[in-house]
C-alpha positions in Angstrom: 20.8 -46.1 47.4 18.2 -43.8 47.0 18.3 -41.5 43.9 18.6 -37.6 44.8 15.5 -35.4 43.9 15.3 -32.8 41.5 13.7 -29.7 42.2 11.4 -28.4 39.1 12.2 -25.0 38.3 10.0 -22.2 39.6 8.5 -19.9 36.9 7.7 -16.6 38.2 5.3 -14.3 35.8 5.9 -10.8 35.4 3.0 -8.4 34.4 4.5 -5.4 32.2 2.4 -2.8 31.2 1.7 -2.8 28.0 3.1 0.3 25.9 0.1 2.2 23.6 1.1 2.1 20.1 1.4 5.9 18.9 -0.8 6.5 16.0 0.1 8.1 13.2 -1.3 10.9 10.8 -2.3 9.1 7.6 -1.6 12.6 6.0 2.2 12.8 7.2 3.3 12.6 4.1 0.5 15.4 2.5 0.9 18.0 5.7 5.1 17.6 6.2 7.8 16.2 4.3 7.7 13.0 5.6 11.2 11.9 6.1 11.5 9.4 8.5 14.6 7.4 7.9 18.1 9.2 8.2 18.6 8.1 4.6 15.5 9.8 3.6 16.5 13.2 5.7 20.0 12.7 3.7 18.4 12.4 0.4 15.5 14.7 1.1 13.1 12.7 -0.3 10.3 10.1 1.1 11.3 6.5 -0.4 8.2 5.1 -1.4 8.8 1.3 -1.1 8.9 1.2 2.5 5.6 0.0 3.1 4.8 -4.0 3.5 4.5 -5.2 0.2 3.5 -8.6 1.8 0.5 -7.2 3.2 -2.5 -9.3 1.9 -5.1 -6.9 1.3 -7.9 -7.1 3.5 -10.7 -8.3 0.9 -13.4 -6.9 2.6 -12.5 -3.3 1.9 -13.0 -3.8 -2.0 -14.2 -1.0 -3.5 -17.5 -1.8 -5.4 -15.6 -1.2 -8.9 -12.7 -3.8 -7.8 -15.8 -6.5 -6.4 -17.0 -6.4 -10.7 -13.8 -5.9 -11.9 -12.9 -9.4 -10.0 -15.7 -11.0 -11.4 -15.6 -9.8 -14.9 -12.0 -10.9 -15.1 -13.1 -14.4 -13.4 -10.1 -13.9 -10.6 -10.7 -14.9 -6.9 -7.8 -12.4 -5.9 -6.1 -9.3 -6.8 -3.2 -11.0 -8.1 -0.8 -8.3 -9.3 -2.3 -5.5 -8.0 -1.3 -6.6 -4.4 1.7 -4.7 -4.4 -0.1 -1.1 -5.6 0.0 0.9 -2.5 -1.2 4.9 -2.4 1.8 6.7 -2.3 2.9 10.4 -2.5 4.3 12.6 -5.1 4.9 16.0 -4.8 2.9 16.6 -1.9 -0.3 14.7 -3.7 -1.3 11.2 -3.1 -0.5 9.4 -6.1 -0.3 5.5 -7.3 3.2 4.4 -9.1 2.2 3.0 -12.9 5.0 0.6 -13.8 3.9 0.6 -17.4 4.7 4.5 -17.6 7.1 4.2 -15.2 6.1 7.4 -13.4 3.5 8.5 -10.9 -0.4 8.9 -11.3 -1.6 11.8 -9.2 -5.1 11.3 -7.2 -7.3 14.0 -8.4 -7.5 16.9 -5.6 -11.2 16.1 -5.3 -10.9 12.7 -4.4 -11.8 12.5 -0.2 -9.5 9.9 1.0 -10.2 7.8 3.9 -8.3 7.7 7.3 -7.4 4.1 6.4 -4.3 3.0 4.6 -6.2 -0.6 3.5 -8.7 1.9 2.1 -6.5 4.1 0.2 -4.7 1.2 -1.2 -7.8 -0.4 -2.8 -8.7 3.4 -4.0 -5.1 3.6 -5.8 -5.8 -0.1 -7.1 -8.9 1.1 -8.4 -7.9 4.4 -9.9 -4.8 2.3 -11.4 -7.1 0.4 -13.3 -9.0 2.9 -14.5 -6.3 5.1 -15.8 -4.9 2.2 -17.6 -7.6 1.6 -19.1 -8.7 4.9 -20.0 -7.8 6.5 -23.9 -5.6 9.1 -21.6 -2.9 6.2 -20.8 0.2 6.6 -23.0 0.0 2.7 -24.0 -2.5 3.6 -26.1 -0.8 6.4 -28.2 2.2 3.3 -28.4 -0.2 0.9 -29.6 -1.5 2.6 -32.1 2.3 4.1 -33.6 3.4 -0.1 -33.3 0.7 -2.5 -34.1 1.3 -5.0 -36.4 -2.1 -6.2 -37.3 
């Protein structure tokens, strides 16, 4: 008896129109309230940790200061700075300093680029510079509690 032949399934290729992604205004948190989620609207403030903290920084966008800093420190990557991002505090661009548990606002004269990766690099640079400055609160703590 002959084997019945099996028909191969026919695959149809359906072309769909690509939706062009809506380009967001990078200054939306400066110009408006920046409240996107229902929870943000409910509490009336922006939730700063909505950024993708797993996004690996684009090392081609390093500032000259960060390049030199990594070279002096002997680092191959940004390590502890990878989850530092430009945020906003009271309508001003800012970076969060975990050591003082507060926002460090960006000086008003600093022109911010239209790219979030570049803004994050500036935030990393300013955070390092602030933490190394004599104005950082840890300097006073060091003087007050130094043991030797």
